[in-house]
Short mmCIF file of C-alpha atoms and ligand atoms in Angstrom, two decimals:
data_model
loop_
_atom_site.label_atom_id
_atom_site.label_comp_id
_atom_site.label_asym_id
_atom_site.label_seq_id
_atom_site.Cartn_x
_atom_site.Cartn_y
_atom_site.Cartn_z
CA MET A 21 -73.14 88.29 -62.40
CA SER A 22 -71.80 90.71 -59.91
CA LYS A 23 -69.46 93.61 -60.85
CA ASN A 24 -66.57 91.73 -59.16
CA GLN A 25 -66.99 88.58 -61.33
CA ASN A 26 -64.96 88.17 -64.55
CA LYS A 27 -66.33 86.93 -67.93
CA THR A 28 -66.32 83.25 -66.79
CA GLY A 29 -68.34 84.17 -63.65
CA SER A 30 -65.36 83.65 -61.38
CA TYR A 31 -64.01 86.19 -58.97
CA SER A 32 -60.44 87.60 -59.09
CA PHE A 33 -58.38 86.48 -56.08
CA PHE A 34 -58.52 89.90 -54.53
CA ASN A 35 -62.29 90.16 -55.16
CA CYS A 36 -62.68 86.84 -53.24
CA ILE A 37 -61.21 88.45 -50.19
CA GLU A 38 -63.34 91.59 -50.67
CA LYS A 39 -66.31 89.36 -50.83
CA ASN A 40 -65.37 87.78 -47.52
CA PHE A 41 -64.71 91.16 -46.01
CA ASP A 42 -68.07 92.50 -47.11
CA LYS A 43 -69.82 89.58 -45.50
CA ALA A 44 -68.15 90.39 -42.21
CA ALA A 45 -68.80 94.16 -42.58
CA ARG A 46 -72.54 93.39 -42.05
CA PHE A 47 -71.67 92.72 -38.46
CA ILE A 48 -69.70 95.94 -37.97
CA SER A 49 -71.20 99.39 -37.51
CA ILE A 50 -68.77 101.82 -38.79
CA GLU A 51 -68.76 104.39 -41.62
CA LYS A 52 -68.41 102.71 -44.98
CA GLY A 53 -65.42 104.88 -45.99
CA LEU A 54 -63.36 103.61 -43.14
CA LEU A 55 -64.17 100.03 -44.05
CA GLU A 56 -62.89 100.90 -47.62
CA GLN A 57 -59.70 102.22 -46.18
CA ILE A 58 -59.04 98.99 -44.28
CA LYS A 59 -59.86 96.95 -47.47
CA ALA A 60 -57.55 98.90 -49.83
CA CYS A 61 -53.94 98.04 -50.53
CA ASN A 62 -51.75 100.93 -49.44
CA SER A 63 -48.65 100.41 -51.62
CA VAL A 64 -48.14 98.30 -54.68
CA TYR A 65 -44.56 98.05 -55.99
CA ARG A 66 -44.22 96.24 -59.43
CA MET A 67 -40.75 95.99 -60.70
CA HIS A 68 -38.79 94.56 -63.69
CA PHE A 69 -35.07 93.98 -63.55
CA PRO A 70 -32.53 92.39 -65.72
CA VAL A 71 -30.46 89.25 -64.55
CA LYS A 72 -27.86 87.53 -66.63
CA ILE A 73 -28.75 83.88 -66.88
CA GLY A 74 -26.17 81.90 -68.79
CA LYS A 75 -25.31 84.10 -71.84
CA GLU A 76 -28.72 85.70 -71.96
CA ILE A 77 -30.29 88.76 -70.19
CA LYS A 78 -33.61 87.88 -68.68
CA VAL A 79 -36.08 90.45 -67.47
CA ILE A 80 -37.65 89.33 -64.25
CA GLU A 81 -41.13 90.42 -63.10
CA ALA A 82 -41.52 90.90 -59.37
CA TYR A 83 -43.75 92.46 -56.69
CA ARG A 84 -43.96 93.80 -53.19
CA VAL A 85 -47.26 94.84 -51.81
CA GLN A 86 -47.91 96.53 -48.52
CA HIS A 87 -51.66 96.17 -47.81
CA SER A 88 -51.83 98.03 -44.53
CA HIS A 89 -49.64 100.50 -42.67
CA HIS A 90 -51.87 100.67 -39.60
CA LYS A 91 -49.15 98.79 -37.76
CA LEU A 92 -45.43 98.80 -38.76
CA PRO A 93 -43.44 97.11 -39.92
CA CYS A 94 -45.35 95.36 -42.60
CA LYS A 95 -44.93 91.55 -42.80
CA GLY A 96 -45.43 88.85 -45.32
CA GLY A 97 -43.76 86.03 -47.25
CA ILE A 98 -42.19 86.05 -50.58
CA ARG A 99 -43.36 83.60 -53.21
CA TYR A 100 -41.47 82.18 -56.24
CA SER A 101 -43.92 80.83 -58.86
CA MET A 102 -44.81 81.24 -62.50
CA LYS A 103 -48.29 82.07 -61.40
CA VAL A 104 -47.20 85.21 -59.49
CA ASN A 105 -49.21 88.37 -60.61
CA GLN A 106 -50.22 91.58 -58.99
CA ASP A 107 -53.79 90.42 -58.07
CA GLU A 108 -52.30 87.35 -56.24
CA VAL A 109 -49.66 89.35 -54.34
CA MET A 110 -52.26 92.00 -53.32
CA THR A 111 -54.62 89.28 -52.09
CA LEU A 112 -51.91 87.47 -50.03
CA ALA A 113 -50.82 90.86 -48.56
CA ALA A 114 -54.40 91.61 -47.45
CA LEU A 115 -54.71 88.16 -45.98
CA MET A 116 -51.59 88.98 -43.97
CA THR A 117 -53.25 92.06 -42.50
CA TYR A 118 -56.21 90.21 -41.28
CA LYS A 119 -54.14 87.22 -40.05
CA CYS A 120 -51.81 89.30 -38.03
CA ALA A 121 -54.76 91.08 -36.29
CA ILE A 122 -56.34 87.79 -35.34
CA VAL A 123 -53.25 86.39 -33.57
CA ASP A 124 -52.32 89.66 -32.07
CA VAL A 125 -49.11 90.02 -33.95
CA PRO A 126 -48.47 93.81 -34.40
CA PHE A 127 -47.67 94.05 -38.10
CA GLY A 128 -49.40 95.43 -41.19
CA GLY A 129 -49.86 92.85 -44.01
CA ALA A 130 -47.49 92.59 -46.92
CA LYS A 131 -46.53 90.09 -49.51
CA GLY A 132 -43.88 89.70 -52.30
CA GLY A 133 -43.58 87.53 -55.34
CA ILE A 134 -41.13 86.80 -58.12
CA LYS A 135 -42.47 85.25 -61.35
CA ILE A 136 -39.99 82.48 -61.72
CA ASP A 137 -40.08 78.66 -61.49
CA PRO A 138 -37.51 77.76 -58.99
CA GLN A 139 -37.66 74.11 -60.07
CA THR A 140 -36.12 74.85 -63.48
CA ILE A 141 -33.48 77.40 -62.45
CA SER A 142 -30.16 76.64 -60.85
CA SER A 143 -29.64 77.66 -57.33
CA GLU A 144 -26.83 80.09 -58.45
CA ASN A 145 -29.45 81.89 -60.63
CA ILE A 146 -32.05 81.84 -57.82
CA GLU A 147 -29.48 83.51 -55.63
CA LYS A 148 -28.72 86.17 -58.31
CA ILE A 149 -32.36 86.99 -58.59
CA THR A 150 -33.06 87.05 -54.93
CA ARG A 151 -30.11 89.32 -54.27
CA ARG A 152 -31.18 91.72 -57.11
CA TYR A 153 -34.83 91.65 -55.81
CA THR A 154 -33.58 92.61 -52.33
CA SER A 155 -31.51 95.56 -53.60
CA GLU A 156 -34.59 96.75 -55.54
CA LEU A 157 -36.54 96.73 -52.39
CA ILE A 158 -33.80 98.55 -50.58
CA LYS A 159 -33.66 101.27 -53.20
CA LYS A 160 -37.34 101.93 -52.82
CA ASN A 161 -37.35 101.60 -49.01
CA PHE A 162 -39.53 98.58 -49.17
CA ILE A 163 -37.60 96.41 -46.61
CA GLY A 164 -36.10 96.96 -43.17
CA PRO A 165 -36.69 95.96 -39.56
CA GLY A 166 -39.08 98.84 -38.94
CA ILE A 167 -40.53 99.09 -42.55
CA ASP A 168 -41.24 95.73 -44.08
CA VAL A 169 -40.03 92.33 -43.12
CA PRO A 170 -40.29 89.42 -45.55
CA ALA A 171 -40.57 85.73 -44.81
CA PRO A 172 -40.76 82.40 -46.66
CA ASP A 173 -43.71 81.39 -48.72
CA TYR A 174 -44.54 79.02 -51.60
CA GLY A 175 -41.23 78.25 -53.39
CA THR A 176 -38.91 79.94 -50.90
CA GLY A 177 -37.41 78.91 -47.55
CA GLU A 178 -34.42 79.53 -45.20
CA ARG A 179 -31.87 79.72 -48.01
CA GLU A 180 -33.59 82.61 -49.73
CA MET A 181 -34.09 84.33 -46.45
CA SER A 182 -30.34 84.23 -45.60
CA TRP A 183 -29.52 85.60 -49.03
CA ILE A 184 -31.92 88.55 -48.40
CA PHE A 185 -30.35 89.13 -45.03
CA ASP A 186 -26.82 89.00 -46.43
CA THR A 187 -27.71 91.53 -49.23
CA PHE A 188 -29.51 93.83 -46.83
CA LEU A 189 -26.44 93.77 -44.42
CA SER A 190 -23.98 94.42 -47.18
CA LEU A 191 -25.87 97.66 -48.27
CA ARG A 192 -26.84 98.70 -44.75
CA SER A 193 -23.56 97.79 -42.97
CA GLY A 194 -23.53 99.00 -39.32
CA ASP A 195 -27.36 98.68 -38.86
CA VAL A 196 -27.33 96.93 -35.52
CA ASP A 197 -30.89 95.63 -36.17
CA ALA A 198 -30.16 94.27 -39.63
CA LEU A 199 -30.98 90.76 -38.65
CA ALA A 200 -34.60 91.75 -38.10
CA CYS A 201 -34.97 92.77 -41.79
CA VAL A 202 -36.26 89.20 -42.68
CA THR A 203 -37.58 86.21 -40.76
CA GLY A 204 -37.51 82.52 -41.57
CA LYS A 205 -33.66 82.59 -41.57
CA PRO A 206 -31.56 79.46 -40.63
CA VAL A 207 -30.91 79.33 -36.79
CA SER A 208 -27.24 79.81 -37.56
CA GLN A 209 -28.07 83.20 -39.06
CA GLY A 210 -30.28 84.65 -36.46
CA GLY A 211 -33.34 82.52 -37.07
CA VAL A 212 -35.41 81.16 -34.21
CA ARG A 213 -35.78 77.55 -33.26
CA GLY A 214 -39.24 76.30 -34.44
CA ARG A 215 -39.86 78.63 -37.32
CA LYS A 216 -39.47 76.16 -40.10
CA GLU A 217 -42.31 73.86 -38.86
CA ALA A 218 -44.31 76.69 -37.23
CA THR A 219 -47.09 77.08 -39.92
CA GLY A 220 -47.65 73.24 -40.10
CA LEU A 221 -47.59 73.01 -36.25
CA GLY A 222 -50.12 75.93 -36.03
CA VAL A 223 -52.38 74.03 -38.47
CA PHE A 224 -52.19 71.05 -36.12
CA TYR A 225 -52.93 73.04 -33.00
CA GLY A 226 -56.02 74.70 -34.61
CA ILE A 227 -57.48 71.50 -35.93
CA ARG A 228 -56.80 69.66 -32.69
CA GLU A 229 -58.57 72.41 -30.81
CA LEU A 230 -61.68 72.11 -33.11
CA CYS A 231 -61.58 68.34 -32.68
CA HIS A 232 -62.01 68.78 -28.97
CA VAL A 233 -65.13 70.78 -29.11
CA LYS A 234 -67.90 68.22 -28.56
CA GLU A 235 -70.69 70.43 -30.06
CA ASP A 236 -68.90 71.00 -33.28
CA MET A 237 -67.77 67.41 -33.70
CA TYR A 238 -71.25 66.15 -33.17
CA SER A 239 -72.54 68.71 -35.68
CA VAL A 240 -70.66 66.94 -38.38
CA GLY A 241 -71.17 63.33 -37.00
CA LEU A 242 -67.65 62.87 -35.72
CA ASP A 243 -66.33 61.69 -32.26
CA VAL A 244 -64.34 64.09 -30.14
CA GLY A 245 -60.60 64.04 -30.47
CA LEU A 246 -57.96 63.70 -33.23
CA VAL A 247 -56.85 60.04 -32.70
CA GLY A 248 -58.21 57.94 -35.63
CA LYS A 249 -59.39 60.78 -37.74
CA LYS A 250 -58.87 60.19 -41.43
CA ILE A 251 -56.84 62.99 -43.01
CA ILE A 252 -56.00 63.91 -46.62
CA ILE A 253 -53.28 66.55 -47.28
CA GLN A 254 -52.53 68.32 -50.50
CA GLY A 255 -48.99 69.60 -50.87
CA LEU A 256 -46.02 68.07 -49.24
CA GLY A 257 -43.93 71.26 -48.94
CA ASN A 258 -43.08 73.17 -45.79
CA VAL A 259 -46.59 73.57 -44.48
CA GLY A 260 -48.08 70.28 -45.71
CA TYR A 261 -45.14 68.12 -44.63
CA HIS A 262 -44.89 69.43 -41.23
CA ALA A 263 -48.67 69.44 -40.64
CA ALA A 264 -48.84 65.85 -41.91
CA SER A 265 -46.02 64.80 -39.50
CA PHE A 266 -47.71 66.40 -36.47
CA PHE A 267 -51.10 64.76 -37.35
CA HIS A 268 -49.39 61.37 -37.91
CA GLU A 269 -47.55 61.68 -34.51
CA SER A 270 -50.69 62.47 -32.71
CA GLY A 271 -52.50 59.27 -33.86
CA ALA A 272 -54.53 60.54 -36.75
CA ILE A 273 -54.45 58.53 -39.98
CA ILE A 274 -53.07 60.16 -42.99
CA ILE A 275 -54.96 58.25 -45.66
CA ALA A 276 -53.79 60.25 -48.73
CA LEU A 277 -51.16 62.67 -49.61
CA ALA A 278 -51.33 64.68 -52.97
CA GLU A 279 -48.45 66.38 -54.87
CA ARG A 280 -48.15 67.98 -58.32
CA GLU A 281 -47.53 64.71 -60.12
CA GLY A 282 -50.30 62.59 -58.48
CA ALA A 283 -51.46 61.31 -55.16
CA ILE A 284 -50.96 58.22 -53.06
CA TYR A 285 -53.61 56.42 -50.99
CA ASN A 286 -53.71 53.86 -48.17
CA GLU A 287 -56.84 53.43 -46.04
CA LYS A 288 -54.84 52.06 -43.15
CA GLY A 289 -52.58 55.18 -43.08
CA LEU A 290 -49.34 56.39 -44.67
CA ASN A 291 -46.07 56.79 -42.70
CA VAL A 292 -45.28 60.43 -43.41
CA SER A 293 -41.49 60.32 -42.81
CA LYS A 294 -41.19 57.26 -45.07
CA VAL A 295 -43.25 58.93 -47.79
CA PHE A 296 -41.04 62.07 -47.56
CA LEU A 297 -37.88 59.90 -47.74
CA HIS A 298 -39.37 58.29 -50.86
CA LEU A 299 -40.03 61.68 -52.31
CA LYS A 300 -36.43 62.83 -51.67
CA ASN A 301 -34.98 59.66 -53.24
CA ASN A 302 -37.28 59.48 -56.25
CA GLY A 303 -38.40 63.07 -56.95
CA SER A 304 -42.05 61.94 -56.76
CA ILE A 305 -44.46 60.47 -54.16
CA LEU A 306 -45.91 58.13 -56.72
CA ASN A 307 -45.10 54.37 -56.55
CA PHE A 308 -44.68 54.50 -52.70
CA PRO A 309 -44.57 50.79 -51.85
CA GLU A 310 -47.35 50.84 -49.15
CA ALA A 311 -49.87 52.86 -51.20
CA THR A 312 -52.03 52.97 -54.30
CA ASN A 313 -51.26 55.67 -56.99
CA ILE A 314 -53.87 58.20 -57.98
CA GLU A 315 -52.76 59.72 -61.17
CA ASN A 316 -55.17 62.58 -61.28
CA THR A 317 -53.84 64.52 -58.22
CA GLU A 318 -57.16 66.63 -57.82
CA LYS A 319 -59.20 63.52 -57.47
CA ALA A 320 -57.42 63.00 -53.98
CA LEU A 321 -59.38 65.98 -52.73
CA GLU A 322 -62.69 64.18 -53.38
CA LEU A 323 -61.93 61.05 -51.46
CA GLU A 324 -63.94 59.97 -48.37
CA CYS A 325 -62.21 61.42 -45.22
CA ASP A 326 -62.83 63.35 -41.99
CA ILE A 327 -60.42 66.23 -42.55
CA LEU A 328 -59.09 67.69 -45.75
CA ILE A 329 -55.97 69.94 -45.56
CA PRO A 330 -55.25 71.86 -48.78
CA ALA A 331 -51.54 73.00 -48.23
CA ALA A 332 -50.41 73.85 -51.71
CA LEU A 333 -52.03 76.74 -53.64
CA GLU A 334 -55.14 78.89 -53.92
CA ASN A 335 -58.49 78.12 -55.68
CA VAL A 336 -58.05 74.26 -55.64
CA ILE A 337 -61.63 73.84 -54.34
CA HIS A 338 -64.03 75.62 -56.72
CA LYS A 339 -67.56 75.56 -57.93
CA ASN A 340 -66.87 72.51 -60.18
CA ASN A 341 -65.52 70.14 -57.54
CA ALA A 342 -67.00 71.50 -54.20
CA ASN A 343 -70.14 69.35 -54.44
CA ARG A 344 -67.93 66.28 -54.77
CA ILE A 345 -65.83 67.07 -51.62
CA LYS A 346 -66.69 64.44 -48.86
CA ALA A 347 -64.58 65.87 -45.99
CA LYS A 348 -66.50 67.02 -42.88
CA ILE A 349 -63.81 69.48 -41.97
CA ILE A 350 -61.49 71.47 -44.22
CA GLY A 351 -58.45 73.16 -42.70
CA GLU A 352 -57.19 75.89 -44.97
CA ALA A 353 -53.37 75.48 -44.51
CA ALA A 354 -52.76 77.21 -47.89
CA ASN A 355 -53.91 80.69 -48.59
CA GLY A 356 -57.28 80.99 -50.37
CA PRO A 357 -57.65 77.30 -51.34
CA ILE A 358 -61.55 77.73 -51.48
CA THR A 359 -63.22 79.99 -53.96
CA PRO A 360 -66.31 82.05 -52.63
CA GLU A 361 -68.61 79.90 -54.78
CA ALA A 362 -67.20 76.70 -53.40
CA ASP A 363 -67.47 78.22 -49.94
CA GLU A 364 -71.16 78.67 -50.27
CA ILE A 365 -71.63 75.09 -51.70
CA LEU A 366 -69.66 73.59 -48.78
CA ASP A 367 -71.46 75.90 -46.17
CA LYS A 368 -74.78 74.47 -47.44
CA LYS A 369 -73.44 70.88 -47.05
CA GLY A 370 -72.53 71.69 -43.34
CA VAL A 371 -68.71 71.30 -43.90
CA ILE A 372 -66.78 73.03 -41.11
CA ILE A 373 -64.19 75.28 -42.73
CA VAL A 374 -61.32 76.46 -40.56
CA PRO A 375 -60.15 79.62 -42.46
CA ASP A 376 -56.62 80.39 -43.61
CA ILE A 377 -56.59 83.89 -41.99
CA TYR A 378 -56.52 81.90 -38.62
CA LEU A 379 -55.27 78.47 -39.38
CA ASN A 380 -52.08 79.24 -41.16
CA ALA A 381 -51.14 82.13 -38.86
CA GLY A 382 -48.56 80.02 -37.04
CA GLY A 383 -45.76 81.01 -39.46
CA VAL A 384 -46.18 84.78 -38.88
CA THR A 385 -46.65 84.17 -35.18
CA VAL A 386 -43.26 82.55 -34.90
CA SER A 387 -41.79 85.06 -37.38
CA TYR A 388 -42.86 87.71 -34.84
CA PHE A 389 -40.97 85.75 -32.15
CA GLU A 390 -37.86 85.75 -34.44
CA TRP A 391 -38.17 89.47 -35.20
CA LEU A 392 -38.39 90.15 -31.33
CA LYS A 393 -35.26 87.85 -30.76
CA ASN A 394 -33.29 89.77 -33.43
CA LEU A 395 -34.27 93.19 -32.02
CA SER A 396 -33.40 92.12 -28.40
CA HIS A 397 -30.10 90.51 -29.50
CA VAL A 398 -30.55 87.57 -27.10
CA ARG A 399 -31.71 84.03 -27.53
CA TYR A 400 -34.93 82.97 -25.88
CA GLY A 401 -34.32 81.28 -22.53
CA ARG A 402 -30.73 82.50 -22.17
CA MET A 403 -31.51 84.80 -19.20
CA GLU A 404 -33.91 82.47 -17.33
CA LYS A 405 -32.87 78.88 -18.06
CA LYS A 406 -30.40 78.45 -15.35
CA PHE A 407 -32.49 80.47 -12.84
CA ARG A 408 -35.44 78.28 -13.50
CA GLU A 409 -33.39 75.09 -13.06
CA ASN A 410 -32.12 76.34 -9.75
CA VAL A 411 -35.72 77.14 -8.55
CA ASN A 412 -36.88 73.74 -9.73
CA ALA A 413 -34.05 72.07 -7.83
CA GLU A 414 -35.11 73.80 -4.65
CA PHE A 415 -38.65 72.85 -5.31
CA LEU A 416 -37.68 69.25 -5.80
CA LYS A 417 -35.77 69.13 -2.49
CA VAL A 418 -38.94 70.40 -0.73
CA ILE A 419 -41.10 67.80 -2.41
CA GLU A 420 -38.62 65.04 -1.54
CA THR A 421 -38.39 66.06 2.17
CA VAL A 422 -41.89 66.93 2.91
CA CYS A 423 -43.63 64.27 0.88
CA LYS A 424 -40.94 61.71 1.63
CA LYS A 425 -41.53 60.48 -2.02
CA LYS A 426 -38.83 58.86 -4.05
CA ILE A 427 -38.65 60.62 -7.40
CA SER A 428 -37.21 58.64 -10.27
CA ILE A 429 -34.21 59.89 -12.41
CA GLU A 430 -36.58 60.38 -15.34
CA GLU A 431 -39.10 62.49 -13.26
CA LYS A 432 -36.15 64.50 -11.88
CA LYS A 433 -34.94 65.37 -15.29
CA MET A 434 -38.39 66.52 -16.28
CA ILE A 435 -38.86 68.59 -13.25
CA LEU A 436 -35.39 70.27 -13.19
CA ARG A 437 -35.32 71.19 -16.91
CA GLY A 438 -35.35 75.04 -17.54
CA PRO A 439 -37.03 76.32 -20.63
CA ARG A 440 -35.05 76.18 -23.94
CA GLU A 441 -35.86 78.40 -26.92
CA ILE A 442 -37.87 75.71 -28.73
CA ASP A 443 -39.94 75.05 -25.75
CA LEU A 444 -40.82 78.92 -25.43
CA VAL A 445 -41.50 79.19 -29.07
CA ARG A 446 -43.79 76.20 -29.21
CA SER A 447 -45.70 77.07 -26.10
CA GLY A 448 -46.12 80.63 -27.34
CA LEU A 449 -47.47 79.31 -30.67
CA GLU A 450 -49.75 76.75 -29.04
CA ASP A 451 -51.29 79.42 -26.71
CA THR A 452 -51.71 81.79 -29.70
CA MET A 453 -53.48 79.14 -31.79
CA ILE A 454 -55.76 78.02 -28.88
CA ASN A 455 -56.76 81.61 -27.95
CA GLY A 456 -57.35 82.49 -31.63
CA PHE A 457 -59.66 79.51 -32.12
CA HIS A 458 -61.82 80.22 -29.13
CA LYS A 459 -62.02 84.03 -29.91
CA ILE A 460 -63.38 83.18 -33.29
CA ARG A 461 -65.76 80.47 -32.02
CA ASP A 462 -67.12 82.69 -29.20
CA LEU A 463 -67.69 85.60 -31.59
CA LYS A 464 -69.40 83.22 -34.16
CA LYS A 465 -71.75 82.13 -31.35
CA SER A 466 -72.45 85.40 -29.68
CA LEU A 467 -73.28 87.23 -32.92
CA LYS A 468 -74.85 84.16 -34.57
CA ILE A 469 -72.45 84.37 -37.49
CA GLU A 470 -72.97 81.79 -40.25
CA ASN A 471 -69.47 80.30 -40.39
CA MET A 472 -65.87 80.63 -38.94
CA ARG A 473 -64.46 82.54 -41.90
CA THR A 474 -66.93 85.40 -41.43
CA ALA A 475 -66.40 85.33 -37.70
CA ALA A 476 -62.60 85.38 -38.13
CA PHE A 477 -62.99 88.51 -40.44
CA VAL A 478 -65.23 90.22 -37.98
CA LEU A 479 -62.68 89.58 -35.16
CA SER A 480 -59.87 90.87 -37.45
CA ILE A 481 -61.60 93.92 -38.74
CA ASN A 482 -62.64 94.98 -35.27
CA LYS A 483 -59.10 94.75 -34.02
CA ILE A 484 -57.73 96.86 -36.98
CA ILE A 485 -60.54 99.48 -36.24
CA ASP A 486 -59.32 99.48 -32.62
CA SER A 487 -55.69 100.18 -33.69
CA TYR A 488 -56.73 102.90 -36.07
CA GLU A 489 -58.68 104.49 -33.27
CA LYS A 490 -55.77 104.31 -30.95
CA LEU A 491 -53.61 106.05 -33.60
CA GLY A 492 -56.30 108.82 -33.62
CA ILE A 493 -56.74 108.43 -37.38
CA PHE A 494 -60.39 107.39 -37.27
CA PRO A 495 -62.82 109.76 -35.44
P1 NAD B 504 -43.76 74.97 -50.52
O1 NAD B 504 -43.27 75.48 -51.78
O2 NAD B 504 -42.80 74.61 -49.47
O3 NAD B 504 -44.71 73.69 -50.82
C1 NAD B 504 -45.79 73.66 -51.69
C2 NAD B 504 -45.93 72.22 -52.15
O4 NAD B 504 -47.18 72.15 -52.90
C3 NAD B 504 -44.82 71.77 -53.02
O5 NAD B 504 -44.34 70.46 -52.50
C4 NAD B 504 -45.49 71.62 -54.43
O6 NAD B 504 -44.90 70.59 -55.22
C5 NAD B 504 -46.88 71.20 -54.03
N1 NAD B 504 -47.91 71.46 -55.05
C6 NAD B 504 -47.82 72.49 -55.95
N2 NAD B 504 -48.92 72.35 -56.86
C7 NAD B 504 -49.54 71.24 -56.42
C8 NAD B 504 -50.81 70.73 -56.83
N3 NAD B 504 -51.53 71.14 -57.88
N4 NAD B 504 -51.27 69.54 -56.09
C9 NAD B 504 -50.61 69.23 -55.10
N5 NAD B 504 -49.43 69.66 -54.67
C10 NAD B 504 -49.04 70.75 -55.37
O7 NAD B 504 -44.86 76.10 -50.07
P2 NAD B 504 -45.37 76.32 -48.52
O8 NAD B 504 -44.47 77.35 -47.91
O9 NAD B 504 -45.62 74.98 -47.92
O10 NAD B 504 -46.74 76.94 -48.85
C11 NAD B 504 -47.94 76.29 -49.22
C12 NAD B 504 -49.12 77.18 -48.93
O11 NAD B 504 -49.16 77.62 -47.51
C13 NAD B 504 -49.13 78.50 -49.75
O12 NAD B 504 -50.55 78.76 -50.05
C14 NAD B 504 -48.60 79.49 -48.78
O13 NAD B 504 -49.08 80.87 -49.16
C15 NAD B 504 -49.17 79.10 -47.55
N6 NAD B 504 -48.48 79.52 -46.32
C16 NAD B 504 -47.13 79.26 -46.17
C17 NAD B 504 -46.50 79.75 -44.96
C18 NAD B 504 -45.08 79.33 -44.69
O14 NAD B 504 -44.61 79.69 -43.51
N7 NAD B 504 -44.31 78.78 -45.55
C19 NAD B 504 -47.31 80.52 -44.06
C20 NAD B 504 -48.58 80.73 -44.32
C21 NAD B 504 -49.20 80.27 -45.49
#
C-alpha cells in the first residue's frame, strides 16, 4: 500500500489527482520543488457560520479553496451537497487549475462548497445560506472580479449565482465591474447566452471529435462518426441533461439514463426531452412509459454500450466495478468519476477515457466569455452584427450579378445573418474543444504517452510552467 492510500487501500480524492499529476511529471524535466509548488493548494478557507432556519440556529460548514494563483482571478464552481468536505473541494480546485490551462482560459483554479442538501431545504433558506456564504467570502477577500470568481457546480445554478452577485453588489456598491464577480448568472442579470448548456455541449464536442478519428475508433472496434453510437449517461442534471440532448439531436442513441433513484433502459433509444418532462412531472425518471426500469442505478454503468458518460459525482467507477464496465469509450463529464485503481483496470482493457480536465472544460470556457462580457460592458455581437449584415448584403448582390444565380429566400436569410451572441459563444466553445482535443492527442502520440489523461496533465503542467516562467517566478 502506498503512503497516499488510506486503510481500505483507496486513495483520498486529492491523492488521486496527485497520482495523475505524478504520472505526467515523468514526461517533464523541471526541478521537483517547482512541480510540488504547482501541485500544492495555495489557500484553503474553511468556515462555519450560523443561519436561522425556522426557529433553530444551524451552523453551516463551508469552504472556498484557491488552488493556484499563477493566474488571477481564480475560478471555480460552488457545490451544494452533504458530501462536501475539505479534501473534495481541494481536489476540485486543483482540477480547475489544470482544466483552465488546457483550454487556454487565463485563470487559476478554485472551488467552493457548502455542506447542505439543497433537496431538503426550502429555497428561502438556500438563499439565506448563499447570501451569508457570499458575505463571508467578501469579508476575507475571497471573491471579486480580479480575485476569485465562482460559478455553478453540482447542486447550484443560475439562481444561486444571481444571489451571489446581488449580495456582492450590495456590499460593494459602485464597483463598476461587480457583474464579473460571478459567472453562470441568468442572461437578464449579466449572464451570457449559452452558459447554461456549455459544459454539456463541450462534452458533446469533445466526444464527437474523438469519434471522427479513424485510428482511435478502429482501436476500440467502432466505426467512425457519432451517428448510431449507443450511449449511457449517468446524472440528468445540468451537465448530463444537456450532453444527452446534444447527443440525441446528433443521431446517437441514448440507450440508458441513470439518476439517484434508479435507471431506465431502451435499446432502441430514449427521447431525452420526453424523459426530462417525465422527470419534472413525476420527480423520478423511473416508470418512463417507453423504457424498462433498472432499480439498482449503479448497474446501468455496466450495461453493454459504445460510450459511457458519468455526469453526476466522483468515484462512481472504482476497483470493484471497473472490470464489469463494457463501454469502449468513457467521457468524464463529471469531475473525477474514475478512481486511479479503476483507471488502471480500464486502461488494460483498452478503454479510451476522455479525461475530465479536458472534457468538462466547456463550462469554464463560456464562464470566461461571460467574465469578459461583464468587464467590457457590452453584449457579444452588438458592435459587429449590423456591419456584418451590410457586408453580407453587398456580397450577396455581387454573387447574384456575377453568377446570375437565383438565390432562394431561405439561402438569403442564411447568408445575410450577422452573428448573434449565442453564435459567437458556441463557435468559440467548439473551436476551444476541438483544439484542446487535438493538442492532447498530438502530445500523446509524439511523447508516446500511455493514455489521454496523462497527456492532458502533461499539456496542462507545461502551460502552467510557461506562465510561471513569464512571471519570472521560476528560474
Ligand atoms: P447537477 O446538480 O445539476 O446534476 C447532478 C445530477 O446527478 C442530479 O440530477 C442528481 O440527481 C444526479 N445524481 C446524484 N447522485 C447520483 C447517482 N448516484 N446516480 C445517478 N445520478 C445521480 O450537477 P451538474 O452541474 O450537472 O454537475 C455534475 C458533475 O459535472 C459534477 O461532477 C460537477 O463537478 C461536474 N461539472 C459541472 C459543471 C457545470 O457547469 N455545472 C462544469 C464542470 C464540471
